[in-house]
Amino acid sequence: MKAGAAERDVTPPVGLEITHPVRANVGAHDPLFVKALVLQDDSGTTLAIVCTDLIGTDFGPADEIRKRIADELGIENVLLNFAHPHSSRGFGGYGDLPEESAEAVAWAQGARDAFVAVIAEALGKLAPVTIKAGRAAVQVGFNRRVTAENGYVYMDDNPDGPVVPWVNVLEVDNADGKPLDGARDKPLAILFEHAAHPVIVPNGTALVSADFPGAAVVRVREALGPDVIAMFAQGCQGNINGHPLRSTHENADAAGVKLGDAVLQAIESAEPITADTLRIRTGRTEMPTCELPPWDVIRQPVEKFKADFVAGDSPYWRQEEIDNFIAHFDKLEAMLARGESPPPWRMEATVVSLGDQWGLVAYSNEMFCQYELWVDEVAPFKHNMTFGLTNGATGYVADDAALALGTNGGYEAGCLPNLGSCDVMTRHYNPPAVGAEKIIHDLVTSLWA
Ligand SMILES: [Zn+2]
């Protein structure tokens, strides 16, 4: 096996707003990166794993970047994972604004170019490696769905709800095994994955930050050396918030140190992966969108929203966001008047494996943690790693139990006429219909069969 790794700084310049929620940017508490790990086996099968501290991107821009990587670098197997810090930016309809300034367009183009450049650099550095996989227990967040007495799910820490209570680590070492501090192999790259929204940085600060994932990378490098490319990949974080939520930069740093220490612990007990043939399969499917109520039923809450917020006096919403919201539902009214329905949800998954020793499942979209726990339960691999938010996202994909709650389903799973759900702001206007879980399980199972 050969590998190469590289990174680029993509921190948005001062003045280019942080986008979730939209706020000023007076500088960076810590920088944002795009990082690549390229793996290539003896037969020439090549995989590029890209991890970035940006909040996300929709499928369209992810497709364009993957096409560029295929055309310019000849690599078809590409995983673009977004760490999702809310103190960053994104592009292409996910974490950007409808009206983009020339400066924002230029920054987004630079970030897209960096995805290609970082893989090109890693490809140029390919060298023989050995690989190990490990895991350690750690938790930097809580399940964020709590059910009220009236049945409605609201967002708050739920210590009883499911989380992914570990970090998965892939250690890629130079095959010539130069010792570091006389104790360890000298790693070329450390890829680690954990599932939690990076939302510990408060939304009151005007500083760009990669939140706890950035701090975890710093901790790993402190221990293993500045040359090591340490990469955080986001897992199935859809229903998990970092803790304590929107508190301080110091708390984000502390959570990062905790996660970084768990990565170092996982390395201590990591097992060598001797299988050396990469098997990579990608599949795509569609999930039906939960059926919409008639416009008459949706009209009422939309009219109420307009009456409440059209004056632009909301402390939380900027006028352009309010205008965007109203335009979104004007479009839906017109669509329903034409007798049309919103499109189904796109779902993509990739399974990468090394024999039955190690498997990586990468999902698109913001997946509930149950989809990661399921992989761990049923995947035919000894060591597992699971990504969410890979190769594009439209919104949240809940498990069937949450989708079955209908209008009570809360921010990640609720449906119209409840306007409080994130998914109603997507082009689908509603979350996937109940049954999504089976469609996703069938897709992934077919890929590792
Ligand atoms: Zn999110």
mmCIF file with all atom_site columns, N, CA and C and ligand atoms in Angstrom, residues 84 86 144 197 237 366 396, ligand 1:
data_model
loop_
_atom_site.group_PDB
_atom_site.id
_atom_site.type_symbol
_atom_site.label_atom_id
_atom_site.label_alt_id
_atom_site.label_comp_id
_atom_site.label_asym_id
_atom_site.label_entity_id
_atom_site.label_seq_id
_atom_site.pdbx_PDB_ins_code
_atom_site.Cartn_x
_atom_site.Cartn_y
_atom_site.Cartn_z
_atom_site.occupancy
_atom_site.B_iso_or_equiv
_atom_site.pdbx_formal_charge
_atom_site.auth_seq_id
_atom_site.auth_comp_id
_atom_site.auth_asym_id
_atom_site.auth_atom_id
_atom_site.pdbx_PDB_model_num
ATOM   1  N  N  . HIS A 1 84  ? -18.365 20.357 9.524  1.00 0.00 ? 84  HIS A N  1
ATOM   2  C  CA . HIS A 1 84  ? -19.626 21.000 9.897  1.00 0.00 ? 84  HIS A CA 1
ATOM   3  C  C  . HIS A 1 84  ? -19.551 21.992 11.065 1.00 0.00 ? 84  HIS A C  1
ATOM   4  N  N  . HIS A 1 86  ? -20.117 25.266 12.988 1.00 0.00 ? 86  HIS A N  1
ATOM   5  C  CA . HIS A 1 86  ? -21.049 26.354 12.696 1.00 0.00 ? 86  HIS A CA 1
ATOM   6  C  C  . HIS A 1 86  ? -20.366 27.718 12.779 1.00 0.00 ? 86  HIS A C  1
ATOM   7  N  N  . ARG A 1 144 ? -29.348 15.339 21.079 1.00 0.00 ? 144 ARG A N  1
ATOM   8  C  CA . ARG A 1 144 ? -29.959 16.659 21.256 1.00 0.00 ? 144 ARG A CA 1
ATOM   9  C  C  . ARG A 1 144 ? -31.464 16.664 21.066 1.00 0.00 ? 144 ARG A C  1
ATOM   10 N  N  . HIS A 1 197 ? -22.060 17.525 16.322 1.00 0.00 ? 197 HIS A N  1
ATOM   11 C  CA . HIS A 1 197 ? -22.033 18.855 15.717 1.00 0.00 ? 197 HIS A CA 1
ATOM   12 C  C  . HIS A 1 197 ? -20.955 19.695 16.404 1.00 0.00 ? 197 HIS A C  1
ATOM   13 N  N  . GLN A 1 237 ? -23.651 12.708 12.794 1.00 0.00 ? 237 GLN A N  1
ATOM   14 C  CA . GLN A 1 237 ? -23.818 13.678 13.878 1.00 0.00 ? 237 GLN A CA 1
ATOM   15 C  C  . GLN A 1 237 ? -25.183 14.331 13.906 1.00 0.00 ? 237 GLN A C  1
ATOM   16 N  N  . GLU A 1 366 ? -26.842 14.681 6.538  1.00 0.00 ? 366 GLU A N  1
ATOM   17 C  CA . GLU A 1 366 ? -26.607 14.739 7.989  1.00 0.00 ? 366 GLU A CA 1
ATOM   18 C  C  . GLU A 1 366 ? -27.388 13.589 8.620  1.00 0.00 ? 366 GLU A C  1
ATOM   19 N  N  . TYR A 1 396 ? -31.149 16.820 6.938  1.00 0.00 ? 396 TYR A N  1
ATOM   20 C  CA . TYR A 1 396 ? -31.088 15.735 7.920  1.00 0.00 ? 396 TYR A CA 1
ATOM   21 C  C  . TYR A 1 396 ? -31.782 14.472 7.430  1.00 0.00 ? 396 TYR A C  1
HETATM 22 ZN ZN . ZN  B 2 .   ? -26.315 20.279 11.209 1.00 0.00 ? 1   ZN  B ZN 1
#
